[in-house]
Coordinates of C-alpha atoms in Angstrom, one line a residue:
Chain A
M1 CA 19.5 -26.4 23.8
I2 CA 19.0 -22.7 24.1
T3 CA 20.3 -20.7 21.6
F4 CA 20.5 -16.8 22.7
I5 CA 20.7 -14.4 20.1
D6 CA 20.8 -10.2 21.6
T7 CA 20.9 -7.0 19.4
T8 CA 25.0 -7.4 19.3
S9 CA 24.3 -10.2 17.5
L10 CA 21.3 -9.6 15.4
L11 CA 23.4 -6.7 14.0
Q12 CA 26.4 -8.8 12.8
M13 CA 24.2 -11.3 11.2
D14 CA 23.4 -10.9 7.2
Q15 CA 20.5 -9.2 6.3
R16 CA 18.4 -11.4 4.7
K17 CA 18.7 -13.9 7.8
R18 CA 18.1 -11.1 10.1
A19 CA 14.7 -11.1 8.1
M20 CA 13.7 -14.6 8.1
L21 CA 15.0 -15.0 12.3
I22 CA 12.8 -11.9 12.8
N23 CA 9.8 -12.8 10.7
S24 CA 9.5 -16.1 12.0
I25 CA 10.2 -15.4 15.9
G26 CA 6.7 -13.2 15.1
G27 CA 4.8 -15.7 15.6
Y28 CA 1.6 -16.9 13.0
K29 CA 0.2 -14.0 11.3
F30 CA -2.9 -13.4 10.1
I31 CA -2.8 -13.8 5.9
S32 CA -4.8 -12.1 3.7
L33 CA -5.3 -11.8 -0.1
I34 CA -5.9 -7.4 -0.3
G35 CA -8.1 -6.4 -3.6
T36 CA -8.1 -3.0 -4.5
V37 CA -8.9 -1.0 -8.2
D38 CA -7.2 2.2 -9.5
E39 CA -8.8 4.5 -11.0
N40 CA -9.9 3.3 -13.7
K41 CA -10.7 0.3 -12.5
N42 CA -7.3 -1.8 -13.0
T43 CA -7.3 -4.6 -10.7
N44 CA -4.6 -5.4 -8.0
L45 CA -4.0 -7.9 -5.3
A46 CA -1.4 -8.4 -3.6
I47 CA -0.9 -11.0 -0.2
F48 CA -0.6 -9.6 3.1
S49 CA 0.6 -10.8 6.3
S50 CA 0.3 -8.5 9.0
L51 CA -3.0 -7.7 9.9
F52 CA -4.5 -7.3 12.9
H53 CA -8.2 -7.7 14.7
L54 CA -8.3 -3.7 16.4
G55 CA -11.9 -3.7 17.2
A56 CA -15.7 -4.9 17.2
N57 CA -17.5 -2.0 17.4
P58 CA -17.1 -0.1 14.8
A59 CA -15.7 -3.3 13.1
L60 CA -12.2 -2.4 12.6
I61 CA -8.8 -4.6 11.0
G62 CA -5.4 -3.1 10.5
F63 CA -2.5 -3.9 8.4
I64 CA 1.2 -2.4 8.1
M65 CA 2.1 -2.1 4.8
R66 CA 6.2 -1.1 3.7
P67 CA 5.9 1.1 0.6
D68 CA 9.0 0.6 -0.8
S69 CA 8.2 -2.6 -1.6
V70 CA 5.2 -4.6 -4.3
D71 CA 2.5 -2.8 -1.5
R72 CA 3.0 0.7 -3.3
H73 CA 0.3 -0.5 -6.1
T74 CA -2.3 -2.2 -3.1
L75 CA -1.3 1.7 -1.5
A76 CA -2.4 4.0 -4.1
N77 CA -5.5 2.0 -4.9
I78 CA -6.9 2.0 -1.8
L79 CA -5.8 6.1 -1.4
A80 CA -7.5 6.6 -4.6
T81 CA -10.5 4.6 -4.1
K82 CA -10.7 4.5 -0.3
I83 CA -11.9 0.8 -0.5
Y84 CA -10.4 -3.1 -0.7
T85 CA -11.4 -6.6 0.2
I86 CA -9.5 -8.7 2.7
N87 CA -10.4 -12.8 1.1
H88 CA -9.1 -15.8 3.9
I89 CA -6.6 -17.9 2.0
N90 CA -7.2 -21.6 1.8
E91 CA -5.4 -24.3 1.0
N92 CA -6.2 -24.7 -2.5
I93 CA -4.9 -21.6 -2.8
Y94 CA -2.6 -20.8 -0.9
K95 CA 0.8 -21.6 -3.7
Q96 CA -1.4 -18.4 -5.8
A97 CA -1.5 -16.1 -2.8
H98 CA 2.0 -16.5 -2.3
Q99 CA 2.6 -16.1 -6.1
T100 CA 1.0 -12.7 -6.3
S101 CA 3.9 -11.2 -3.9
A102 CA 6.4 -11.3 -7.6
R103 CA 7.0 -7.6 -8.4
Y104 CA 4.4 -7.4 -11.2
E105 CA 4.8 -4.7 -13.1
K106 CA 1.8 -1.9 -12.7
E107 CA -0.5 -2.9 -15.5
I108 CA -0.3 -6.8 -14.9
S109 CA -3.0 -7.9 -13.1
E110 CA -2.2 -10.1 -9.9
F111 CA -5.2 -11.8 -10.8
D112 CA -4.6 -12.8 -14.5
A113 CA -0.8 -13.6 -13.7
T114 CA -1.9 -15.8 -10.7
G115 CA -5.3 -17.3 -12.4
L116 CA -7.3 -16.1 -9.1
T117 CA -10.7 -14.8 -10.1
P118 CA -11.7 -11.2 -8.9
E119 CA -15.9 -11.7 -8.0
Y120 CA -18.1 -8.2 -7.4
K121 CA -21.0 -8.7 -5.5
N122 CA -23.7 -5.9 -3.7
N123 CA -22.3 -2.7 -5.8
F124 CA -18.5 -3.2 -3.9
I125 CA -16.5 -1.7 -6.4
A126 CA -13.0 -3.4 -5.1
P127 CA -12.8 -7.2 -6.4
F128 CA -13.6 -10.4 -3.8
V129 CA -11.2 -13.4 -4.6
K130 CA -13.7 -15.8 -6.3
E131 CA -11.4 -19.1 -4.2
S132 CA -11.5 -17.7 -0.5
N133 CA -14.1 -19.0 1.3
I134 CA -14.1 -15.6 4.0
Q135 CA -14.6 -12.1 2.4
M136 CA -14.2 -8.8 3.8
G137 CA -15.4 -5.9 2.1
V138 CA -13.6 -2.1 3.5
V139 CA -14.1 1.3 4.0
F140 CA -10.8 2.8 4.5
K141 CA -10.6 5.0 7.6
E142 CA -7.2 6.3 8.9
R143 CA -3.3 6.2 7.8
I144 CA -1.1 6.2 10.1
D145 CA 3.0 7.3 8.8
L146 CA 4.9 5.1 11.3
K147 CA 8.2 7.2 11.6
I148 CA 10.3 4.7 13.7
N149 CA 11.1 2.4 10.3
G150 CA 9.2 3.8 7.5
T151 CA 5.7 1.5 7.1
I152 CA 2.4 2.9 7.4
L153 CA -0.5 1.0 9.7
I154 CA -3.9 1.3 7.5
I155 CA -7.2 1.2 9.3
G156 CA -10.0 0.3 8.2
E157 CA -14.1 -0.7 8.6
I158 CA -15.6 -4.1 7.9
T159 CA -18.5 -3.2 6.0
Q160 CA -19.1 -6.0 4.0
L161 CA -18.2 -9.6 5.6
Y162 CA -19.3 -13.2 3.9
Y163 CA -18.6 -16.8 5.3
P164 CA -19.9 -20.2 4.5
T165 CA -22.9 -20.5 7.0
D166 CA -22.4 -23.9 7.7
C167 CA -19.3 -22.6 9.5
I168 CA -20.7 -19.8 12.0
S169 CA -22.2 -21.1 15.8
E170 CA -24.5 -19.3 18.0
D171 CA -22.6 -17.5 20.0
G172 CA -21.4 -15.9 16.8
F173 CA -17.9 -17.9 16.6
I174 CA -16.3 -18.3 13.1
D175 CA -15.2 -21.0 12.2
I176 CA -12.1 -20.1 10.3
E177 CA -10.5 -23.8 10.4
K178 CA -13.5 -25.9 9.0
A179 CA -13.4 -23.3 6.1
N180 CA -9.9 -23.9 5.2
T181 CA -8.2 -21.2 6.1
V182 CA -4.6 -21.2 6.3
T183 CA -1.9 -19.6 8.6
C184 CA 1.6 -18.9 7.4
S185 CA 4.9 -18.5 9.6
G186 CA 7.7 -16.2 8.7
L187 CA 8.3 -15.3 5.3
D188 CA 7.1 -18.5 3.6
S189 CA 5.4 -21.6 5.7
Y190 CA 2.3 -21.8 5.5
H191 CA -0.1 -24.5 7.8
T192 CA -3.5 -25.3 8.4
T193 CA -4.6 -25.9 11.7
N194 CA -6.3 -28.5 14.3
R195 CA -8.3 -26.8 17.3
L196 CA -7.3 -28.1 20.4
A197 CA -10.0 -26.3 22.4
R198 CA -12.3 -23.4 22.5
L199 CA -11.3 -22.3 26.0
S200 CA -14.5 -20.8 28.4
Y201 CA -14.5 -16.9 29.6
A202 CA -11.7 -16.8 31.8
K203 CA -12.9 -15.5 35.8
P204 CA -10.3 -15.6 38.7
N205 CA -11.2 -18.6 41.1
E206 CA -12.4 -20.6 38.5
E207 CA -10.7 -22.9 36.2
T208 CA -11.4 -22.7 32.2
K209 CA -14.2 -24.8 31.2
I210 CA -14.3 -26.4 27.2
I211 CA -16.3 -25.2 25.3
T212 CA -18.6 -27.3 22.9
S213 CA -19.6 -25.2 19.7
L214 CA -23.4 -25.5 18.9
F215 CA -22.8 -25.0 15.2
V216 CA -26.1 -23.1 13.3
E217 CA -27.7 -26.0 10.9
Chain B
M1 CA -24.2 -21.3 1.1
I2 CA -22.9 -18.3 1.9
T3 CA -24.5 -15.9 4.4
F4 CA -23.9 -12.1 3.6
I5 CA -23.8 -9.8 6.9
D6 CA -23.6 -6.3 5.7
T7 CA -22.6 -2.1 8.5
T8 CA -26.8 -2.6 9.4
S9 CA -27.0 -6.5 10.4
L10 CA -23.4 -5.9 12.2
L11 CA -25.2 -3.2 14.3
Q12 CA -28.0 -4.8 15.4
M13 CA -26.3 -8.1 15.9
D14 CA -25.9 -8.2 20.4
Q15 CA -22.8 -7.0 21.4
R16 CA -21.6 -10.2 22.7
K17 CA -22.3 -12.0 19.3
R18 CA -21.1 -9.0 17.2
A19 CA -17.3 -8.8 19.1
M20 CA -17.2 -13.4 18.5
L21 CA -18.6 -12.9 15.0
I22 CA -15.5 -10.1 14.2
N23 CA -12.5 -10.9 16.1
S24 CA -13.4 -14.3 14.5
I25 CA -13.3 -13.4 10.9
G26 CA -10.1 -11.3 11.9
G27 CA -7.7 -14.5 11.5
Y28 CA -5.3 -16.8 13.0
K29 CA -3.6 -14.3 15.6
F30 CA 0.0 -14.4 17.3
I31 CA -1.3 -15.3 20.5
S32 CA 1.6 -14.8 23.4
L33 CA 2.3 -13.9 27.4
I34 CA 3.7 -10.2 27.4
G35 CA 5.6 -10.3 30.9
T36 CA 6.2 -7.2 33.2
V37 CA 7.4 -5.0 36.0
D38 CA 6.4 -2.6 38.2
E39 CA 8.9 0.0 40.1
N40 CA 8.1 -1.9 43.3
K41 CA 9.3 -5.3 40.7
N42 CA 6.1 -6.7 41.5
T43 CA 5.0 -9.1 38.6
N44 CA 2.7 -9.2 36.0
L45 CA 1.5 -11.6 32.9
A46 CA -1.0 -10.8 30.0
I47 CA -2.0 -13.2 27.0
F48 CA -2.2 -10.2 23.6
S49 CA -3.6 -11.7 20.4
S50 CA -2.6 -8.2 18.6
L51 CA 0.9 -8.5 18.3
F52 CA 2.5 -8.0 14.3
H53 CA 5.9 -8.0 13.0
L54 CA 6.4 -4.3 12.0
G55 CA 10.4 -4.5 10.6
A56 CA 13.5 -6.6 10.9
N57 CA 15.9 -4.1 11.1
P58 CA 15.6 -2.5 13.1
A59 CA 13.9 -5.8 14.5
L60 CA 10.4 -4.1 15.4
I61 CA 7.1 -5.9 16.7
G62 CA 3.7 -4.5 17.4
F63 CA 1.0 -4.8 19.9
I64 CA -2.7 -3.4 20.4
M65 CA -4.1 -2.7 24.2
R66 CA -7.6 -2.2 25.0
P67 CA -7.3 0.1 27.9
D68 CA -10.1 -0.8 29.5
S69 CA -9.6 -4.4 30.1
V70 CA -7.5 -6.1 32.1
D71 CA -4.3 -5.1 29.8
R72 CA -4.3 -1.7 32.0
H73 CA -1.5 -3.3 34.4
T74 CA 0.2 -4.7 32.2
L75 CA 0.5 -1.0 30.0
A76 CA 1.0 1.0 33.2
N77 CA 4.2 -1.6 33.9
I78 CA 5.6 -0.9 30.7
L79 CA 5.2 2.7 30.6
A80 CA 7.1 2.5 34.0
T81 CA 10.0 0.3 33.2
K82 CA 10.5 0.4 29.7
I83 CA 11.0 -3.2 29.0
Y84 CA 8.9 -5.7 28.8
T85 CA 9.1 -10.0 27.8
I86 CA 7.0 -11.7 24.9
N87 CA 6.5 -15.5 25.5
H88 CA 4.5 -17.7 22.7
I89 CA 2.6 -20.0 23.9
N90 CA 2.5 -23.8 23.4
E91 CA 0.2 -26.9 23.9
N92 CA 1.0 -27.7 27.1
I93 CA 0.0 -23.9 28.6
Y94 CA -2.1 -22.6 26.9
K95 CA -5.0 -23.5 29.0
Q96 CA -3.0 -21.1 31.8
A97 CA -1.7 -18.6 29.2
H98 CA -5.7 -18.4 28.6
Q99 CA -6.8 -18.0 32.4
T100 CA -5.1 -15.1 32.3
S101 CA -7.2 -12.9 31.0
A102 CA -9.3 -13.4 34.3
R103 CA -9.3 -9.9 35.6
Y104 CA -7.2 -10.6 38.8
E105 CA -6.2 -7.3 41.2
K106 CA -3.4 -4.9 40.7
E107 CA -1.4 -7.3 43.2
I108 CA -2.3 -10.7 42.3
S109 CA 1.0 -12.0 39.9
E110 CA -0.5 -14.0 37.1
F111 CA 2.4 -16.1 37.4
D112 CA 0.9 -17.5 40.9
A113 CA -2.8 -17.7 40.2
T114 CA -1.6 -19.9 36.9
G115 CA 1.3 -21.9 37.9
L116 CA 3.4 -20.6 34.7
T117 CA 6.9 -19.7 36.3
P118 CA 8.8 -16.5 36.2
E119 CA 12.4 -17.0 34.7
Y120 CA 15.0 -13.9 34.8
K121 CA 18.1 -14.5 32.8
N122 CA 20.6 -12.1 31.1
N123 CA 20.2 -8.5 33.1
F124 CA 16.6 -8.2 31.9
I125 CA 14.3 -7.7 34.5
A126 CA 11.5 -8.2 33.4
P127 CA 10.3 -11.8 33.6
F128 CA 10.1 -14.8 30.8
V129 CA 8.2 -17.5 31.4
K130 CA 10.5 -20.7 31.8
E131 CA 7.4 -22.8 30.1
S132 CA 7.4 -21.1 27.0
N133 CA 10.1 -22.7 24.2
I134 CA 10.4 -19.4 22.4
Q135 CA 11.0 -15.8 24.1
M136 CA 11.8 -12.0 23.9
G137 CA 13.0 -9.5 25.7
V138 CA 11.8 -6.3 24.3
V139 CA 12.3 -2.3 24.8
F140 CA 9.5 0.0 24.8
K141 CA 10.0 2.6 21.7
E142 CA 6.7 3.9 21.2
R143 CA 3.4 4.2 22.2
I144 CA 0.7 5.8 19.3
D145 CA -3.1 6.0 20.4
L146 CA -5.7 5.9 18.3
K147 CA -8.2 7.9 18.6
I148 CA -11.0 6.0 16.2
N149 CA -11.7 3.6 18.8
G150 CA -9.3 4.7 22.0
T151 CA -6.8 1.8 21.3
I152 CA -2.7 1.6 22.0
L153 CA -0.2 0.6 20.1
I154 CA 2.7 -0.2 21.0
I155 CA 5.6 -0.6 19.4
G156 CA 9.2 -2.3 21.2
E157 CA 12.2 -3.3 19.9
I158 CA 13.1 -6.8 20.5
T159 CA 17.0 -6.6 22.1
Q160 CA 16.9 -10.5 23.1
L161 CA 15.7 -14.0 21.4
Y162 CA 15.6 -17.1 23.0
Y163 CA 14.6 -20.2 20.5
P164 CA 15.4 -23.9 20.8
T165 CA 18.5 -24.8 19.4
D166 CA 17.2 -27.6 16.6
C167 CA 14.6 -25.7 15.4
I168 CA 16.8 -23.0 13.3
S169 CA 17.5 -23.8 9.8
E170 CA 20.5 -22.5 7.8
D171 CA 18.7 -19.5 6.6
G172 CA 17.2 -18.0 9.7
F173 CA 14.3 -19.7 9.8
I174 CA 13.1 -20.3 13.2
D175 CA 10.7 -23.3 12.8
I176 CA 7.6 -22.8 15.0
E177 CA 5.6 -25.4 14.6
K178 CA 8.4 -27.5 15.6
A179 CA 8.9 -25.9 18.8
N180 CA 5.0 -25.9 19.6
T181 CA 4.1 -22.5 19.3
V182 CA 0.1 -22.2 19.5
T183 CA -2.5 -20.5 17.1
C184 CA -5.7 -18.5 18.2
S185 CA -8.9 -17.7 16.3
G186 CA -11.6 -15.7 17.6
L187 CA -11.4 -15.0 21.5
D188 CA -11.2 -18.3 22.9
S189 CA -10.4 -21.2 20.1
Y190 CA -6.4 -22.8 20.3
H191 CA -5.3 -24.3 17.2
T192 CA -1.9 -26.3 16.9
T193 CA -0.5 -26.0 12.7
N194 CA 0.9 -28.7 10.2
R195 CA 3.0 -27.2 7.9
L196 CA 1.7 -27.4 3.8
A197 CA 5.0 -26.1 2.9
R198 CA 8.0 -23.0 2.6
L199 CA 7.7 -21.6 -0.7
S200 CA 10.3 -20.2 -2.5
Y201 CA 10.6 -16.1 -3.1
A202 CA 8.0 -15.6 -5.9
K203 CA 9.4 -13.8 -9.1
P204 CA 7.1 -12.8 -11.9
N205 CA 7.0 -15.7 -14.5
E206 CA 8.5 -18.1 -11.9
E207 CA 6.4 -21.0 -10.3
T208 CA 7.3 -20.9 -7.0
K209 CA 8.9 -24.1 -5.7
I210 CA 8.7 -25.9 -1.9
I211 CA 11.7 -25.5 0.0
T212 CA 13.1 -28.2 1.1
S213 CA 14.5 -27.1 5.1
L214 CA 18.3 -28.1 5.6
F215 CA 18.3 -28.0 10.0
V216 CA 21.4 -27.3 11.5
E217 CA 21.8 -30.6 14.2

């Protein structure tokens, strides 16, 4: 049986239920921990779930902020220092990652509150999350205010990448499943994954084939 | 062992390898089939992987287009008719969904080419994908050209939702895993999921709890 909901039913729905519904119908998410510092090097760490690939050359990544929420410390830090880190969340740290979404006061670092470890390397001022297996150092490029609902699109360039050496295949594909990265659906549901297949580049009138990855040893 | 890559190494990398690398480090994706019609009701269907939740009230969803690619038919149709459908991809149709990314000529419908079935209902002019378990009817709201790399952000309002009735829980959470929705990493790797847990709303100084979902029977 299929349920059909239209705009009228959506508007009549309880606000929390509607938020849950629209968030969960929005598919699997790339959730990450974003690490920042303020001008006095106080650290901040927050989970974000609206990240998306924007381009490979230059290497751009975007994410959406809601300025009325706990996001505001992250936003202030990014605008002040122009840098941040994006850290994949794995099965071992997803509960701590989720906990960073609590409304901590500005003077409390979510690193301290959740027990995650700040890691500094290669002259990047913002903290990486040591427990994260895949990390990116990102330079702020552009802020676009989306007037339609007051959210903000932040665009950054990936200038540093870290990944487990045994997770890269010859063609440049990083096996994030092998690196234990998890995904999220809705506001609070965390999932590991099972690969069905990698499929070859699609061409008209040619059946797609399954790629057998060759990992670099 | 951890591999470190910086901007200099990225720039020296073969273009395809860099695209593969940056796409795959960009985490799990919400992939969907976007269904459109042109002004003569000719159908078009294309897979997109940069979709993201933008807000619940109004119910907004965004996605990124690359106008130099097969995306261009979808873009022209959305601008002409102001509507489109977003259809979750499940395990049974992921190969056909991937095949829609082949460069078919404008006069060829990817529905015909891949064997997926257009479905029309509730006065929505754009075709849904019958084989998809979760479907959205979307009204175009805004186009934002991202000058930084020539991509286009398309924002739409979800005005129709369809989901299996046994996949909704009391709090409004749609269990997309139960609905068989798959996720993607990189350009071509498809994955099913296994739920670790749903976690309760995070509060400072309170440990997050696991939510036991109550499904509506």
